[in-house]
Amino acid sequence: YEQTKNYLGRALKDLGIPLLGCVPDRPYLGHPALADLEKLLNSKMISGAKHRFRHYTVTDINLVTTSLTRFLTNLREKPSRTLYICHATREDIVLGFLAEYQRRKRAGISFEAALVLSGREGKYEISKELYDMIDAQDEEVPILTSPFTTHHTMEMIHSYTPKLNINDKGRVVAAVSHYEDYIDYDLLLSRTGNTLTSERDGDVRSV
C-alpha cells in the first residue's frame, strides 16, 4: 500500500495532479450477500429471507456431488458460514441440510450455512413435499434456487463482482469506515471549490 501510494503520488505530481487517496483492498466488500445472488440468478430465496444480507466468501463455495454422509461431515467440519450448491434433484442433501440446522438449534450452535438449489428451469422442479419441509423451518434456513445448471451457477457466482447496495447496511458501513481513512477529504473539497467543512475523528476543520 505505502509503496503504491508513494509511486502514484510522485507520478501524478509530475502532471500537476494531487493524489486524493489510495485505498487498499478489503476482501469483505467483494463478498456477495445472498441478496446479490438473488439478483444475479434472477431468483428469490425460498427460505431464510431474513438473512439475505449475509455475506459469503466465493472461494469457499462448495459444490455438493458427494453422498449425504460426506455432505453432513463437511457441514460439521467446514466454517459455519459456507455456501453450498447442489442439484435440485438431490432431495437427500436438502433434507440433510435441514436436519443439521435442527441439530444445531437444539444444541444452541450457530448455523450460518446457505444452500443454492440449481437446475434448468422447466426441467427440474422442487417437489411440493420438499417445499413443505422447507417451510416448516420458520424462515431460519437460507435456501435459494437457480434456474441454471450447477456448473453455470458456479461460474456465474465466481465471476460476479457485487455492487454497493444501499439496503445492505453492513456493507455500506464497512465501506464508509474503510474508505474514509484513506481519502483526503479536505483536499478533495478544496480542489472542487467547495466551502463545506470536513468532519473526521470528531474534529471540524475548514477548507
Short mmCIF file of C-alpha atoms in Angstrom, two decimals:
data_model
loop_
_atom_site.label_atom_id
_atom_site.label_comp_id
_atom_site.label_asym_id
_atom_site.label_seq_id
_atom_site.Cartn_x
_atom_site.Cartn_y
_atom_site.Cartn_z
CA TYR A 1 0.00 0.00 0.00
CA GLU A 2 2.63 2.56 1.04
CA GLN A 3 4.79 1.78 -1.99
CA THR A 4 1.82 2.11 -4.36
CA LYS A 5 0.70 5.35 -2.71
CA ASN A 6 4.19 6.81 -2.92
CA TYR A 7 4.66 5.80 -6.58
CA LEU A 8 1.28 7.11 -7.71
CA GLY A 9 1.69 10.31 -5.69
CA ARG A 10 5.01 11.12 -7.38
CA ALA A 11 3.72 10.16 -10.83
CA LEU A 12 0.64 12.36 -10.52
CA LYS A 13 2.62 15.22 -9.00
CA ASP A 14 4.71 15.42 -12.17
CA LEU A 15 1.43 16.03 -14.02
CA GLY A 16 0.25 18.62 -11.53
CA ILE A 17 -2.47 16.32 -10.21
CA PRO A 18 -2.83 15.72 -6.46
CA LEU A 19 -3.43 12.24 -5.13
CA LEU A 20 -6.69 12.42 -3.20
CA GLY A 21 -6.44 8.92 -1.86
CA CYS A 22 -5.11 5.41 -2.29
CA VAL A 23 -7.44 2.74 -0.90
CA PRO A 24 -6.15 -0.79 -0.22
CA ASP A 25 -8.35 -3.75 -0.95
CA ARG A 26 -10.70 -5.11 1.69
CA PRO A 27 -11.91 -8.56 0.58
CA TYR A 28 -15.14 -8.40 2.60
CA LEU A 29 -16.50 -5.68 0.33
CA GLY A 30 -16.24 -8.09 -2.60
CA HIS A 31 -18.05 -10.95 -0.89
CA PRO A 32 -21.58 -11.32 -2.28
CA ALA A 33 -24.58 -11.33 0.00
CA LEU A 34 -27.47 -13.69 -0.68
CA ALA A 35 -29.39 -10.64 -1.93
CA ASP A 36 -26.68 -10.19 -4.58
CA LEU A 37 -27.11 -13.81 -5.65
CA GLU A 38 -30.87 -13.32 -5.93
CA LYS A 39 -30.23 -10.52 -8.41
CA LEU A 40 -27.50 -12.42 -10.24
CA LEU A 41 -29.57 -15.57 -10.63
CA ASN A 42 -32.84 -13.70 -11.18
CA SER A 43 -34.34 -15.75 -8.38
CA LYS A 44 -35.78 -15.41 -4.90
CA MET A 45 -34.96 -17.06 -1.63
CA ILE A 46 -37.50 -19.76 -0.81
CA SER A 47 -36.42 -19.76 2.83
CA GLY A 48 -34.41 -17.63 5.23
CA ALA A 49 -35.06 -14.29 3.51
CA LYS A 50 -34.27 -12.53 6.80
CA HIS A 51 -30.64 -13.49 6.17
CA ARG A 52 -30.47 -12.14 2.61
CA PHE A 53 -27.77 -9.63 3.54
CA ARG A 54 -25.48 -12.27 4.98
CA HIS A 55 -22.18 -12.39 3.07
CA TYR A 56 -20.30 -15.44 1.83
CA THR A 57 -16.74 -15.94 0.60
CA VAL A 58 -16.79 -17.01 -3.05
CA THR A 59 -13.59 -19.04 -2.72
CA ASP A 60 -15.28 -21.21 -0.08
CA ILE A 61 -18.27 -22.22 -2.23
CA ASN A 62 -18.86 -25.97 -2.15
CA LEU A 63 -20.48 -27.88 -5.00
CA VAL A 64 -22.16 -30.92 -3.45
CA THR A 65 -21.66 -34.06 -5.55
CA THR A 66 -20.94 -36.45 -2.69
CA SER A 67 -23.08 -38.77 -0.61
CA LEU A 68 -25.32 -37.47 2.15
CA THR A 69 -22.93 -38.85 4.77
CA ARG A 70 -19.96 -36.98 3.28
CA PHE A 71 -22.03 -33.80 2.96
CA LEU A 72 -23.05 -33.90 6.62
CA THR A 73 -19.40 -34.39 7.58
CA ASN A 74 -18.45 -31.33 5.52
CA LEU A 75 -21.22 -29.31 7.14
CA ARG A 76 -19.72 -30.01 10.54
CA GLU A 77 -16.07 -29.58 9.59
CA LYS A 78 -16.18 -26.51 7.35
CA PRO A 79 -16.78 -22.95 8.60
CA SER A 80 -20.39 -22.41 9.60
CA ARG A 81 -20.83 -19.60 7.06
CA THR A 82 -20.28 -21.65 3.91
CA LEU A 83 -22.31 -21.54 0.69
CA TYR A 84 -23.27 -24.91 -0.80
CA ILE A 85 -24.64 -25.62 -4.27
CA CYS A 86 -26.41 -28.82 -5.25
CA HIS A 87 -28.76 -30.03 -7.97
CA ALA A 88 -32.48 -29.59 -7.33
CA THR A 89 -32.97 -33.36 -7.56
CA ARG A 90 -30.75 -34.00 -4.53
CA GLU A 91 -33.61 -34.08 -2.04
CA ASP A 92 -31.44 -36.10 0.34
CA ILE A 93 -28.99 -33.20 0.55
CA VAL A 94 -31.76 -30.70 1.24
CA LEU A 95 -33.24 -32.87 3.99
CA GLY A 96 -29.76 -33.37 5.48
CA PHE A 97 -29.21 -29.61 5.40
CA LEU A 98 -32.48 -29.01 7.25
CA ALA A 99 -31.72 -31.77 9.76
CA GLU A 100 -28.30 -30.28 10.55
CA TYR A 101 -29.96 -26.92 11.21
CA GLN A 102 -32.35 -28.58 13.66
CA ARG A 103 -29.49 -30.43 15.37
CA ARG A 104 -27.54 -27.24 15.91
CA LYS A 105 -30.63 -25.37 17.02
CA ARG A 106 -31.24 -27.92 19.79
CA ALA A 107 -27.56 -27.77 20.77
CA GLY A 108 -27.50 -23.97 20.74
CA ILE A 109 -24.88 -23.91 17.95
CA SER A 110 -24.85 -21.18 15.33
CA PHE A 111 -25.93 -22.20 11.81
CA GLU A 112 -24.95 -19.78 9.03
CA ALA A 113 -24.65 -22.05 6.00
CA ALA A 114 -26.73 -21.38 2.88
CA LEU A 115 -27.84 -23.69 0.08
CA VAL A 116 -28.43 -22.98 -3.60
CA LEU A 117 -30.60 -25.48 -5.48
CA SER A 118 -29.79 -25.41 -9.19
CA GLY A 119 -31.42 -26.97 -12.22
CA ARG A 120 -32.67 -25.83 -15.60
CA GLU A 121 -35.98 -24.04 -15.25
CA GLY A 122 -38.92 -26.05 -16.53
CA LYS A 123 -36.96 -29.31 -16.45
CA TYR A 124 -36.22 -29.78 -12.77
CA GLU A 125 -38.71 -28.77 -10.10
CA ILE A 126 -38.68 -28.96 -6.32
CA SER A 127 -41.48 -31.21 -5.11
CA LYS A 128 -44.37 -29.82 -3.07
CA GLU A 129 -43.46 -32.21 -0.26
CA LEU A 130 -39.94 -30.82 -0.08
CA TYR A 131 -41.25 -27.25 -0.14
CA ASP A 132 -43.44 -28.16 2.85
CA MET A 133 -40.38 -29.42 4.73
CA ILE A 134 -38.51 -26.21 3.98
CA ASP A 135 -41.46 -24.03 5.02
CA ALA A 136 -41.55 -25.77 8.39
CA GLN A 137 -38.16 -24.24 9.35
CA ASP A 138 -39.64 -20.83 10.30
CA GLU A 139 -37.62 -18.93 7.68
CA GLU A 140 -34.38 -19.61 9.53
CA VAL A 141 -32.59 -21.69 6.90
CA PRO A 142 -31.20 -19.72 3.89
CA ILE A 143 -32.12 -21.53 0.67
CA LEU A 144 -32.46 -20.08 -2.82
CA THR A 145 -32.93 -21.52 -6.27
CA SER A 146 -31.05 -21.08 -9.52
CA PRO A 147 -32.68 -21.68 -12.94
CA PHE A 148 -29.28 -22.67 -14.35
CA THR A 149 -27.17 -25.82 -14.27
CA THR A 150 -24.89 -26.33 -11.28
CA HIS A 151 -21.82 -25.69 -13.46
CA HIS A 152 -23.24 -22.47 -14.90
CA THR A 153 -24.37 -21.33 -11.46
CA MET A 154 -20.87 -21.84 -10.07
CA GLU A 155 -19.30 -19.92 -12.95
CA MET A 156 -21.71 -17.01 -12.56
CA ILE A 157 -21.06 -16.66 -8.84
CA HIS A 158 -17.28 -16.94 -9.18
CA SER A 159 -17.14 -14.25 -11.88
CA TYR A 160 -19.58 -11.91 -10.16
CA THR A 161 -18.48 -8.64 -8.56
CA PRO A 162 -21.15 -7.33 -6.17
CA LYS A 163 -22.04 -3.65 -6.26
CA LEU A 164 -22.71 -1.43 -3.27
CA ASN A 165 -26.33 -1.84 -2.20
CA ILE A 166 -27.84 0.90 -0.05
CA ASN A 167 -30.07 -1.68 1.63
CA ASP A 168 -27.06 -3.74 2.68
CA LYS A 169 -26.30 -1.62 5.74
CA GLY A 170 -23.48 -3.85 6.94
CA ARG A 171 -21.51 -3.47 3.71
CA VAL A 172 -22.27 0.28 3.46
CA VAL A 173 -20.97 0.93 6.97
CA ALA A 174 -17.90 -1.24 6.33
CA ALA A 175 -17.18 0.58 3.04
CA VAL A 176 -17.50 4.05 4.58
CA SER A 177 -15.36 3.09 7.55
CA HIS A 178 -12.70 1.60 5.28
CA TYR A 179 -12.53 4.37 2.68
CA GLU A 180 -12.63 7.38 4.98
CA ASP A 181 -9.23 6.55 6.48
CA TYR A 182 -7.52 6.64 3.09
CA ILE A 183 -9.08 9.66 1.35
CA ASP A 184 -8.02 13.28 1.96
CA TYR A 185 -11.47 14.86 2.09
CA ASP A 186 -10.12 18.30 2.95
CA LEU A 187 -8.02 18.28 -0.22
CA LEU A 188 -10.95 16.89 -2.22
CA LEU A 189 -13.29 19.67 -1.03
CA SER A 190 -10.74 22.40 -1.61
CA ARG A 191 -9.90 21.20 -5.12
CA THR A 192 -13.59 21.24 -6.06
CA GLY A 193 -14.05 24.75 -4.69
CA ASN A 194 -16.46 23.50 -2.03
CA THR A 195 -16.84 25.69 1.05
CA LEU A 196 -18.14 22.87 3.24
CA THR A 197 -16.18 21.55 6.18
CA SER A 198 -14.78 18.11 6.72
CA GLU A 199 -15.61 16.25 9.94
CA ARG A 200 -13.20 13.45 10.86
CA ASP A 201 -12.40 11.89 14.20
CA GLY A 202 -14.75 14.33 15.94
CA ASP A 203 -12.86 17.45 14.72
CA VAL A 204 -14.31 20.03 12.35
CA ARG A 205 -11.86 21.72 10.01
CA SER A 206 -12.48 24.49 7.48
CA VAL A 207 -11.28 24.06 3.91
#
